[in-house]
PDB file of C-alpha atoms and ligand atoms in Angstrom:
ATOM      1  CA  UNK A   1       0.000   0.000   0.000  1.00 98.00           C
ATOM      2  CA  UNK A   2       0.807   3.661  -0.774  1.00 98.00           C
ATOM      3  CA  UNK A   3       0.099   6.243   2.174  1.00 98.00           C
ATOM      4  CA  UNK A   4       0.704   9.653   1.153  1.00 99.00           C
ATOM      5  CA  UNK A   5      -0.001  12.746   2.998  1.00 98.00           C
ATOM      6  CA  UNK A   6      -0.880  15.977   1.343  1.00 98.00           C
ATOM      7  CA  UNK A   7      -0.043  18.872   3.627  1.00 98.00           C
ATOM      8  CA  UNK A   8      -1.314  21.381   1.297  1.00 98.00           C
ATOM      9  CA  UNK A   9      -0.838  24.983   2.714  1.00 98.00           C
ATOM     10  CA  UNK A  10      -1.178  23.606   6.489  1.00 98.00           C
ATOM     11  CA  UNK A  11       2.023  23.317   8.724  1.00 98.00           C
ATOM     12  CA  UNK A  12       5.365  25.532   8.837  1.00 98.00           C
ATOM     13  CA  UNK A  13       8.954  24.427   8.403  1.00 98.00           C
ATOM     14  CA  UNK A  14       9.184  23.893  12.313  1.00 98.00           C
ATOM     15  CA  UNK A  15       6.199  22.119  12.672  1.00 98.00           C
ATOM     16  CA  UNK A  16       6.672  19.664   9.391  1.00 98.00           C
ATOM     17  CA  UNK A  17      10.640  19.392  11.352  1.00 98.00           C
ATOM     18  CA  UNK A  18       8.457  17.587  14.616  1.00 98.00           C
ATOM     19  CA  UNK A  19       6.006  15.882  12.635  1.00 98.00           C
ATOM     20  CA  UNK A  20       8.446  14.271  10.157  1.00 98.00           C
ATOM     21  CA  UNK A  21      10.511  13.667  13.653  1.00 98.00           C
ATOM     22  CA  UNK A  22       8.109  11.592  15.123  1.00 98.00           C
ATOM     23  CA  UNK A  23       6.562  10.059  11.886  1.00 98.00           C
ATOM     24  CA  UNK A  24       9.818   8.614  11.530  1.00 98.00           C
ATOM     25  CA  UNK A  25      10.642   7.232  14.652  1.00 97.00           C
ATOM     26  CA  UNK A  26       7.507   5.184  14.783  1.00 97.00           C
ATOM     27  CA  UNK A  27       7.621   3.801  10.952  1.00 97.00           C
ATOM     28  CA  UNK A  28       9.647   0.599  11.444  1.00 94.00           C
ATOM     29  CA  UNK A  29       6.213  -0.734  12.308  1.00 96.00           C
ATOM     30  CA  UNK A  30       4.954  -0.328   9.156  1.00 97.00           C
ATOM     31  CA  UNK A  31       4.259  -3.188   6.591  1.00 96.00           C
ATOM     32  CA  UNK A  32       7.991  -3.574   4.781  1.00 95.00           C
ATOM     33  CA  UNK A  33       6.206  -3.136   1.212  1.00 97.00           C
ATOM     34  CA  UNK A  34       4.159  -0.446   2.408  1.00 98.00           C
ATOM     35  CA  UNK A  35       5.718   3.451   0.927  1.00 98.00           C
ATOM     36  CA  UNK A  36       4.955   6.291   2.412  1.00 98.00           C
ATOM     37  CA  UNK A  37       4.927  10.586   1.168  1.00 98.00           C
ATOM     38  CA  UNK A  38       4.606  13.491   2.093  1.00 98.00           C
ATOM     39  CA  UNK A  39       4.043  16.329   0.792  1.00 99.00           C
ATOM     40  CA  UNK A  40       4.861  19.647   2.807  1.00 98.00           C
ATOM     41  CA  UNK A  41       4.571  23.453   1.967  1.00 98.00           C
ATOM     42  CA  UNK A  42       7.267  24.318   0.227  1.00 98.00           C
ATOM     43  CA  UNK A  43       9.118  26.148   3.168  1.00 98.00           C
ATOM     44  CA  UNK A  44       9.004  23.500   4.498  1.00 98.00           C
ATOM     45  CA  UNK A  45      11.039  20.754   1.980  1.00 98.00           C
ATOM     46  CA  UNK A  46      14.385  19.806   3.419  1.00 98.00           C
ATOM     47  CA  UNK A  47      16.709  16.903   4.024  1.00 98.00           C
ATOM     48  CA  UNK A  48      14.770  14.781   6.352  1.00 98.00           C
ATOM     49  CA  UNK A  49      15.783  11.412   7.935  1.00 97.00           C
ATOM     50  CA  UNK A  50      13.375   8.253   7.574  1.00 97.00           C
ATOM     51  CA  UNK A  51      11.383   5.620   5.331  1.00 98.00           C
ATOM     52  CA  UNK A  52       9.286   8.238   3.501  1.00 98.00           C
ATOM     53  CA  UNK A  53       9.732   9.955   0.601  1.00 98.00           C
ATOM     54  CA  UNK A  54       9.421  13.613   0.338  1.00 98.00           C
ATOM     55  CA  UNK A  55       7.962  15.844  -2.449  1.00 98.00           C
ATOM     56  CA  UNK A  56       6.330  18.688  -3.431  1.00 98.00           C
ATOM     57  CA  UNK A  57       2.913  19.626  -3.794  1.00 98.00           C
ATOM     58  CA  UNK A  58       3.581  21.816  -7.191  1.00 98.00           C
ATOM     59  CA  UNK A  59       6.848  23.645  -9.030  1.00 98.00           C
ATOM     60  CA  UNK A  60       7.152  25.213 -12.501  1.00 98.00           C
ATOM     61  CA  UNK A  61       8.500  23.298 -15.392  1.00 98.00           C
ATOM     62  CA  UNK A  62      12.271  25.137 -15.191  1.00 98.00           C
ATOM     63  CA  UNK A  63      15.251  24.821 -14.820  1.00 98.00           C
ATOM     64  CA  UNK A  64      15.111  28.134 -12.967  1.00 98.00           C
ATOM     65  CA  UNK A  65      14.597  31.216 -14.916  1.00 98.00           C
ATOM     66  CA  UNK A  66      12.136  34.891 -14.669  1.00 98.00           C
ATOM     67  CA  UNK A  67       8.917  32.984 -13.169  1.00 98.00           C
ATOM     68  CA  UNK A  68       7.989  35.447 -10.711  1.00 98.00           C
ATOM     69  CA  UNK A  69       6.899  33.575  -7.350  1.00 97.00           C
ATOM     70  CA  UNK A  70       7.578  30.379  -8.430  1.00 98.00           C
ATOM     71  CA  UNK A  71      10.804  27.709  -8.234  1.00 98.00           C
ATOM     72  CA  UNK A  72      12.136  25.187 -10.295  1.00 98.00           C
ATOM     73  CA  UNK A  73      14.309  22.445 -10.658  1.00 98.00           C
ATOM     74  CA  UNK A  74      17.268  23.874  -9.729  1.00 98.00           C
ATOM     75  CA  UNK A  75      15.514  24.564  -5.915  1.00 98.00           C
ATOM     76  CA  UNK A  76      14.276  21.409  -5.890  1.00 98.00           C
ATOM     77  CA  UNK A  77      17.859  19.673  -6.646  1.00 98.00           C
ATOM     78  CA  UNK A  78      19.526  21.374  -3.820  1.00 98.00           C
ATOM     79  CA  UNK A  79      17.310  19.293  -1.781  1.00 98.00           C
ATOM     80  CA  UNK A  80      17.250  15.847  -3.410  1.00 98.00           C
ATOM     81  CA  UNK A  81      13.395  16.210  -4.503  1.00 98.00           C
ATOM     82  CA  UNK A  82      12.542  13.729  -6.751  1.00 98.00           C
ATOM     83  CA  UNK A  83       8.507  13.288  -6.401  1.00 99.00           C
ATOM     84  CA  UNK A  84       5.939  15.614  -7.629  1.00 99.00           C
ATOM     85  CA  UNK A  85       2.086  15.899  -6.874  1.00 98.00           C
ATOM     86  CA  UNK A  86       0.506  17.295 -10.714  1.00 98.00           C
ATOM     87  CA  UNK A  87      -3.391  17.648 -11.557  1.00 98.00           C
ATOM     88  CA  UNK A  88      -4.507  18.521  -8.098  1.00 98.00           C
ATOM     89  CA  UNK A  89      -8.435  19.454  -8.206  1.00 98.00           C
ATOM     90  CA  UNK A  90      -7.250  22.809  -6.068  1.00 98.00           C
ATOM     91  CA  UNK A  91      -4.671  23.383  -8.537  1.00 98.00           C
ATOM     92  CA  UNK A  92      -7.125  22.926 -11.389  1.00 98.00           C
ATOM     93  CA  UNK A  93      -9.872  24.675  -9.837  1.00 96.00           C
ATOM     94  CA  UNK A  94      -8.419  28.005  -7.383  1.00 96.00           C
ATOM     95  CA  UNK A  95      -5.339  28.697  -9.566  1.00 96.00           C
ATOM     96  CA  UNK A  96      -6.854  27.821 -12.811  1.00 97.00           C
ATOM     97  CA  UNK A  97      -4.416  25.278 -13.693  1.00 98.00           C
ATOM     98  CA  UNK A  98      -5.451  24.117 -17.526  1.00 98.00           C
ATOM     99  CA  UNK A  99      -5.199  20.468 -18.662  1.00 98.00           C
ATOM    100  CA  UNK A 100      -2.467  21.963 -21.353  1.00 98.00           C
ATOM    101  CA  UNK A 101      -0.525  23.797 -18.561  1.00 98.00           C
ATOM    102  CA  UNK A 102      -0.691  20.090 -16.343  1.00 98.00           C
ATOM    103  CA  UNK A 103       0.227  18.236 -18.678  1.00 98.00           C
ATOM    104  CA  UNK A 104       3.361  20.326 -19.627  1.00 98.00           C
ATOM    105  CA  UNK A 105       4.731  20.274 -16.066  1.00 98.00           C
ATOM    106  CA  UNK A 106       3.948  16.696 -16.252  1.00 98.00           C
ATOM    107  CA  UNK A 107       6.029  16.445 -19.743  1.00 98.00           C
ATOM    108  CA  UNK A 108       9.160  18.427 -18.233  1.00 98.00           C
ATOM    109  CA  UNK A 109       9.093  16.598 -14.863  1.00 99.00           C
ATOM    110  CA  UNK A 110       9.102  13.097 -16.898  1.00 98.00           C
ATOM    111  CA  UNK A 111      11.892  14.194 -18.877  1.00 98.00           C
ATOM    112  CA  UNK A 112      13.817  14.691 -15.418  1.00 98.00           C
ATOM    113  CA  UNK A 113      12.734  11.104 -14.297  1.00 98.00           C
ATOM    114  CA  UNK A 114      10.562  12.294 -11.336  1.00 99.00           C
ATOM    115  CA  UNK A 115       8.343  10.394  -9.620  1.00 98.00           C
ATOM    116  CA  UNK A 116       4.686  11.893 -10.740  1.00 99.00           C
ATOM    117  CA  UNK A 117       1.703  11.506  -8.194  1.00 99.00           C
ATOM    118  CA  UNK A 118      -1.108  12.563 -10.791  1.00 99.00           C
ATOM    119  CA  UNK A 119      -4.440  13.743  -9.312  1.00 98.00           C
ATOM    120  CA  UNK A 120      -7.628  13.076 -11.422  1.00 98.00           C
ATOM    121  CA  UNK A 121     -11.477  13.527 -10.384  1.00 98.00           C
ATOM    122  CA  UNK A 122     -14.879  14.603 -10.831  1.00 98.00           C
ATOM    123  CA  UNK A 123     -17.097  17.721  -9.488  1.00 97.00           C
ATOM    124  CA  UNK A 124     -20.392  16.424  -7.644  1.00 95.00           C
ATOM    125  CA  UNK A 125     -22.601  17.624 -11.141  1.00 96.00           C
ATOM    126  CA  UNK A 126     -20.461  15.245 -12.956  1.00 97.00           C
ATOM    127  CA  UNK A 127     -20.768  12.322 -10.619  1.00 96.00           C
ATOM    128  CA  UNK A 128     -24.318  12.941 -10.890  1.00 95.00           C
ATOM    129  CA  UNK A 129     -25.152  12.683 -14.426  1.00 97.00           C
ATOM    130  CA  UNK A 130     -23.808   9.099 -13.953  1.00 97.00           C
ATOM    131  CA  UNK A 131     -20.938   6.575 -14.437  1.00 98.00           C
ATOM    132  CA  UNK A 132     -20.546   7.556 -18.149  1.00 98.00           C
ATOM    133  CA  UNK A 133     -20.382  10.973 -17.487  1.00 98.00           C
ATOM    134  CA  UNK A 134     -17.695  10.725 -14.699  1.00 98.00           C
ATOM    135  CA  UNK A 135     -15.492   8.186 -16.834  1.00 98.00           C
ATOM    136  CA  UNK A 136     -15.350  10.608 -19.745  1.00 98.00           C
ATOM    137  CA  UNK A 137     -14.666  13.309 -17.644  1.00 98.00           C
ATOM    138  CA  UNK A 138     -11.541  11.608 -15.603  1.00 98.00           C
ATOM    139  CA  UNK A 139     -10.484  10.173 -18.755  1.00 98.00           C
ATOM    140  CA  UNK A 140     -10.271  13.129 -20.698  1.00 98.00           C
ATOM    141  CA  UNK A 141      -7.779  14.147 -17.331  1.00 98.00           C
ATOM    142  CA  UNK A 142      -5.467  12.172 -19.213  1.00 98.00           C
ATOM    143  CA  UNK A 143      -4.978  14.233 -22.264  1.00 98.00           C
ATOM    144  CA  UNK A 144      -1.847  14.500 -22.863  1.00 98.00           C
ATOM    145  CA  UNK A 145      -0.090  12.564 -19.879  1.00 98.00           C
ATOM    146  CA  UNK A 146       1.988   9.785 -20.972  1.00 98.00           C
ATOM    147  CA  UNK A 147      -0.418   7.341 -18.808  1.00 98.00           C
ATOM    148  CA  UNK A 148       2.858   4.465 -19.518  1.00 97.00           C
ATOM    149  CA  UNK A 149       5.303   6.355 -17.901  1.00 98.00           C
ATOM    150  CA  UNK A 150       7.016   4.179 -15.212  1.00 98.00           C
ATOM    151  CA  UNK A 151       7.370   6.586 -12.855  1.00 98.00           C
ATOM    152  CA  UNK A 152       3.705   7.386 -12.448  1.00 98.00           C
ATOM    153  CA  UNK A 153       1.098   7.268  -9.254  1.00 98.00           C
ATOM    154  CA  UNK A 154      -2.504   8.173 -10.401  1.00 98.00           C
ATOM    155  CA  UNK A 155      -4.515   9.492  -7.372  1.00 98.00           C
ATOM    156  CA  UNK A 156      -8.625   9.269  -8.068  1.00 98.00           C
ATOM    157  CA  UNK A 157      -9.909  11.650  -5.967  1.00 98.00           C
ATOM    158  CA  UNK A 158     -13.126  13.055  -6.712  1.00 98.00           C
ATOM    159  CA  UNK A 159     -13.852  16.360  -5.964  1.00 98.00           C
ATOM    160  CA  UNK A 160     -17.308  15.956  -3.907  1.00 96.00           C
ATOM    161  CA  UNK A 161     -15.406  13.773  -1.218  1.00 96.00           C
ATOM    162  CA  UNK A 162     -12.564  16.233  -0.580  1.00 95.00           C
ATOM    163  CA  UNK A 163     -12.089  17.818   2.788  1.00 92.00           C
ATOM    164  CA  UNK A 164     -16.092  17.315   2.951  1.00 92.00           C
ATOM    165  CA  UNK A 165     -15.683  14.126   5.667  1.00 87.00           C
ATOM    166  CA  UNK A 166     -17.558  12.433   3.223  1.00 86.00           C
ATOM    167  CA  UNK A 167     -15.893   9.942   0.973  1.00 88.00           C
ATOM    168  CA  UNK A 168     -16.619   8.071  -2.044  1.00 93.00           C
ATOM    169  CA  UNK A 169     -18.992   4.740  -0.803  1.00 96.00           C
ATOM    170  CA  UNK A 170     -16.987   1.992  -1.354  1.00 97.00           C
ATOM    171  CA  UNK A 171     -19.398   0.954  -4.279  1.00 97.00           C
ATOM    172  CA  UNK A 172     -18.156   4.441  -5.654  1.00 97.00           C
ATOM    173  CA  UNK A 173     -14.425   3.960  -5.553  1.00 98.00           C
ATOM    174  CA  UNK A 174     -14.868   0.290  -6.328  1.00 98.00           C
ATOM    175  CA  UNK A 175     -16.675   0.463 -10.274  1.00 98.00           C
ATOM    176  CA  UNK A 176     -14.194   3.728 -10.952  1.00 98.00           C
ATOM    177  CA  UNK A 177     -11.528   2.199  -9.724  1.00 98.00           C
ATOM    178  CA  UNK A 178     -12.338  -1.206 -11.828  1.00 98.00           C
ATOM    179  CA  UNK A 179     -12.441   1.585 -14.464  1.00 98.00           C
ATOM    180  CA  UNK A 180      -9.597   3.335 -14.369  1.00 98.00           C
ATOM    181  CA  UNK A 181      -7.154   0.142 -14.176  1.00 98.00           C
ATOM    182  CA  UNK A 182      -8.833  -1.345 -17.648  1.00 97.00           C
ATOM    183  CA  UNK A 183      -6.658   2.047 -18.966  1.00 97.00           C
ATOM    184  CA  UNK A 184      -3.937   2.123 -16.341  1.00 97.00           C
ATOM    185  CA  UNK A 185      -2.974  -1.759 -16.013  1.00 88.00           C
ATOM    186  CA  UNK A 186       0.138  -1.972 -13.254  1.00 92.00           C
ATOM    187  CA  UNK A 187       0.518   1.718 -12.852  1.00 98.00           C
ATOM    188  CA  UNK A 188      -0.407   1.957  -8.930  1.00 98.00           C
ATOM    189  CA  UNK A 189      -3.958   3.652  -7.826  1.00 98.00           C
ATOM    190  CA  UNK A 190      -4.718   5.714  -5.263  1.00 98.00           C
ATOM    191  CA  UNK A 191      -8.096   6.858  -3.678  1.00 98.00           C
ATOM    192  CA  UNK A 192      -8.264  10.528  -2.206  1.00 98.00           C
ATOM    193  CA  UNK A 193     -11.045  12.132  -0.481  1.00 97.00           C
ATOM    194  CA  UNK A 194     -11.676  12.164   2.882  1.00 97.00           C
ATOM    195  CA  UNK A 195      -9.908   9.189   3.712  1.00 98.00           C
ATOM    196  CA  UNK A 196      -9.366   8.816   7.768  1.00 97.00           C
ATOM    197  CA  UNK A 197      -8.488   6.275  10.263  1.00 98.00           C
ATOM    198  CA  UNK A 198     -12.262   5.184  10.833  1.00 97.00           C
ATOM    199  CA  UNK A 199     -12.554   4.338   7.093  1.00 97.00           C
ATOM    200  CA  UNK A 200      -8.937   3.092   5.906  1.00 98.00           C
ATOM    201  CA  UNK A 201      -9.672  -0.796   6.391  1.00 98.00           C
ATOM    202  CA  UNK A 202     -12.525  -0.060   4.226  1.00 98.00           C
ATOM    203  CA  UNK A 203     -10.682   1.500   1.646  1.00 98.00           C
ATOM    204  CA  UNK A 204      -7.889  -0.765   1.576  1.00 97.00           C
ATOM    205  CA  UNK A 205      -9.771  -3.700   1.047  1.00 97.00           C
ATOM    206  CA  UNK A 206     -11.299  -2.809  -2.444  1.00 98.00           C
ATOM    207  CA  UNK A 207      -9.358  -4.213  -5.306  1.00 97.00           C
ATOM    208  CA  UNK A 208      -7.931  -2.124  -7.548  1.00 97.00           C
ATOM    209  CA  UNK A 209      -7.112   0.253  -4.395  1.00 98.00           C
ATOM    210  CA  UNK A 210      -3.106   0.978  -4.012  1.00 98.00           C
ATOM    211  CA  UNK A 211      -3.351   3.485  -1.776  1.00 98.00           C
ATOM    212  CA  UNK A 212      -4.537   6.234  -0.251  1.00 98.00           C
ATOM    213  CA  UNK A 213      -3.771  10.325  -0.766  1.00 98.00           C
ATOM    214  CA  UNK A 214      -4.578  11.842   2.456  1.00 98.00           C
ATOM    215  CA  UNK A 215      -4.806  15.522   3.011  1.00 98.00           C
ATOM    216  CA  UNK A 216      -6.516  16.714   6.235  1.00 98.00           C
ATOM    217  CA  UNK A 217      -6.235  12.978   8.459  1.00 98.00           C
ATOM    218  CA  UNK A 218      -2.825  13.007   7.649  1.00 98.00           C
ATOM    219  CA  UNK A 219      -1.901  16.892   9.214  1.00 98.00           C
ATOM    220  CA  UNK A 220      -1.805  14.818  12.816  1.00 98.00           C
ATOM    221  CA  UNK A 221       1.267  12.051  13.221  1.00 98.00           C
ATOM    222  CA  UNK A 222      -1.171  10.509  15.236  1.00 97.00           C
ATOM    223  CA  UNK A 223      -3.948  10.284  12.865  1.00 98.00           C
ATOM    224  CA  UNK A 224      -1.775   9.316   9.835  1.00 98.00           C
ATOM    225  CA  UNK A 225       0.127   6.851  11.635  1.00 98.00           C
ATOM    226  CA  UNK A 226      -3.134   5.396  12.611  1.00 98.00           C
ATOM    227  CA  UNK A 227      -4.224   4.289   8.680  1.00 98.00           C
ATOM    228  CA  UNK A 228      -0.190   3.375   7.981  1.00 98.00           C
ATOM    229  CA  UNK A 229      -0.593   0.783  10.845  1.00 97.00           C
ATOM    230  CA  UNK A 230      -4.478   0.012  10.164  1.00 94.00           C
TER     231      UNK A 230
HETATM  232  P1  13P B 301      -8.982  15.289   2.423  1.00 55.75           P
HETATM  233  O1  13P B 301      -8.345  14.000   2.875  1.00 55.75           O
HETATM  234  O2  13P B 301      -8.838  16.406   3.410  1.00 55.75           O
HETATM  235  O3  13P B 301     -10.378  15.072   1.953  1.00 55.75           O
HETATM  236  O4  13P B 301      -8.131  15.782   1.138  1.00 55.75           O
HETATM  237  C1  13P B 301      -7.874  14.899   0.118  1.00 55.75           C
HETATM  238  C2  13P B 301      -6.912  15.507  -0.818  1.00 55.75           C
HETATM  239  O5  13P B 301      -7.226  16.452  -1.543  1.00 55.75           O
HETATM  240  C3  13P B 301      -5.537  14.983  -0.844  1.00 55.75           C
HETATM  241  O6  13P B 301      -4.821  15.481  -1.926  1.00 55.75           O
END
């Protein structure tokens, strides 16, 4: 199983410092195939010691250059970062974050052999007009990603279930899921969207689940640590 946790903008450099502190120290009870992420502000990324991998929520596709506000490769270099979250519904939907603009950081960070987690999902209109409806839409997600890249994580998470405490039903996550692998085959899938400790076993137990991409049960050690060791 995957566990990754999505900080978004929550937590400072001092308080990632304690979390990833204590994460750490209590992860050599985790399953040995098990992988775990996170994904801090970007203050906060760093050399950190312990069996998780570290990467960033979002960066520009450059080298480094006149991008006003953002950074590139060469910032993320100096720290060893190797993994990149792309497609995020927030990203997509508050910073207007085109399918053509995704799918050229995706591009660029492929070409530097990163590690791609690469969010896909529906709005709740969409998952209402039906199954069809939602497959197109998540499908057409994939315009222009190279879907057979090796490094790639896809991350379902539809919209509706995020930071609402409501996820997906498991009959939900199950038929896209099903879905989703007839395109994807062995690339690993995760489920996002309100995942928590009281519904990880849940979760983990429908096939074609990988993982889960946890943003606000994963802001506590405790919590997170919880569904790792569920
Ligand atoms: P929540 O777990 O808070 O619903 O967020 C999910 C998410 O967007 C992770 O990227």
């Amino acid at each position: 199983m995957i566990y990754a946790g999505n900080f978004k903008s929550n937590h400072t450099r001092k308080s990632t410092e304690y979390y990833l502190k204590a994460l750490a120290q209590k992860l050599g009870a985790k399953q040995a195939e098990d992988k775990v992420y996170i994904f801090p502000p970007l203050t906060a990324i760093d050399h950190y010691e312990g069996d998780f991998t570290l990467g960033v929520q979002n960066a520009y596709p450059t080298h480094h250059g006149a991008f006003t506000g953002e950074i590139g490769l060469e910032q993320l270099d100096e720290f060893d970062i190797k993994t990149i979250l792309l497609g995020h519904s927030e990203r997509r939907e508050h910073l207007g974050e085109s399918q053509a603009d995704i799918s050229k950081k995706f591009a660029f960070f492929q070409d530097q052999d990163f590690e791609i987690v690469y969010c896909i999902g529906e709005p709740l209109a969409i998952r209402e007009k039906g199954f069809e409806a939602v497959m197109q839409y998540l499908l057409a997600q994939f315009e222009g990603i190279d879907i057979g890249y090796e490094n790639l994580i896809v991350a379902y998470e539809p919209i509706w279930a995020i930071g609402t405490g409501r996820s997906a039903t498991v009959e939900e996550i199950s038929s896209t899921h099903r879905a989703l692998k007839k395109v994807l085959k062995h690339t690993p899938l995760l489920y996002g969207g309100s995942a928590k400790p009281s519904n990880i076993k849940e979760i983990k137990n429908i096939a074609g689940v990988d993982g889960v991409l946890v943003g606000s049960a994963s802001l506590e050690t405790e919590s997170f640590l919880e569904m790792i060791l569920s």
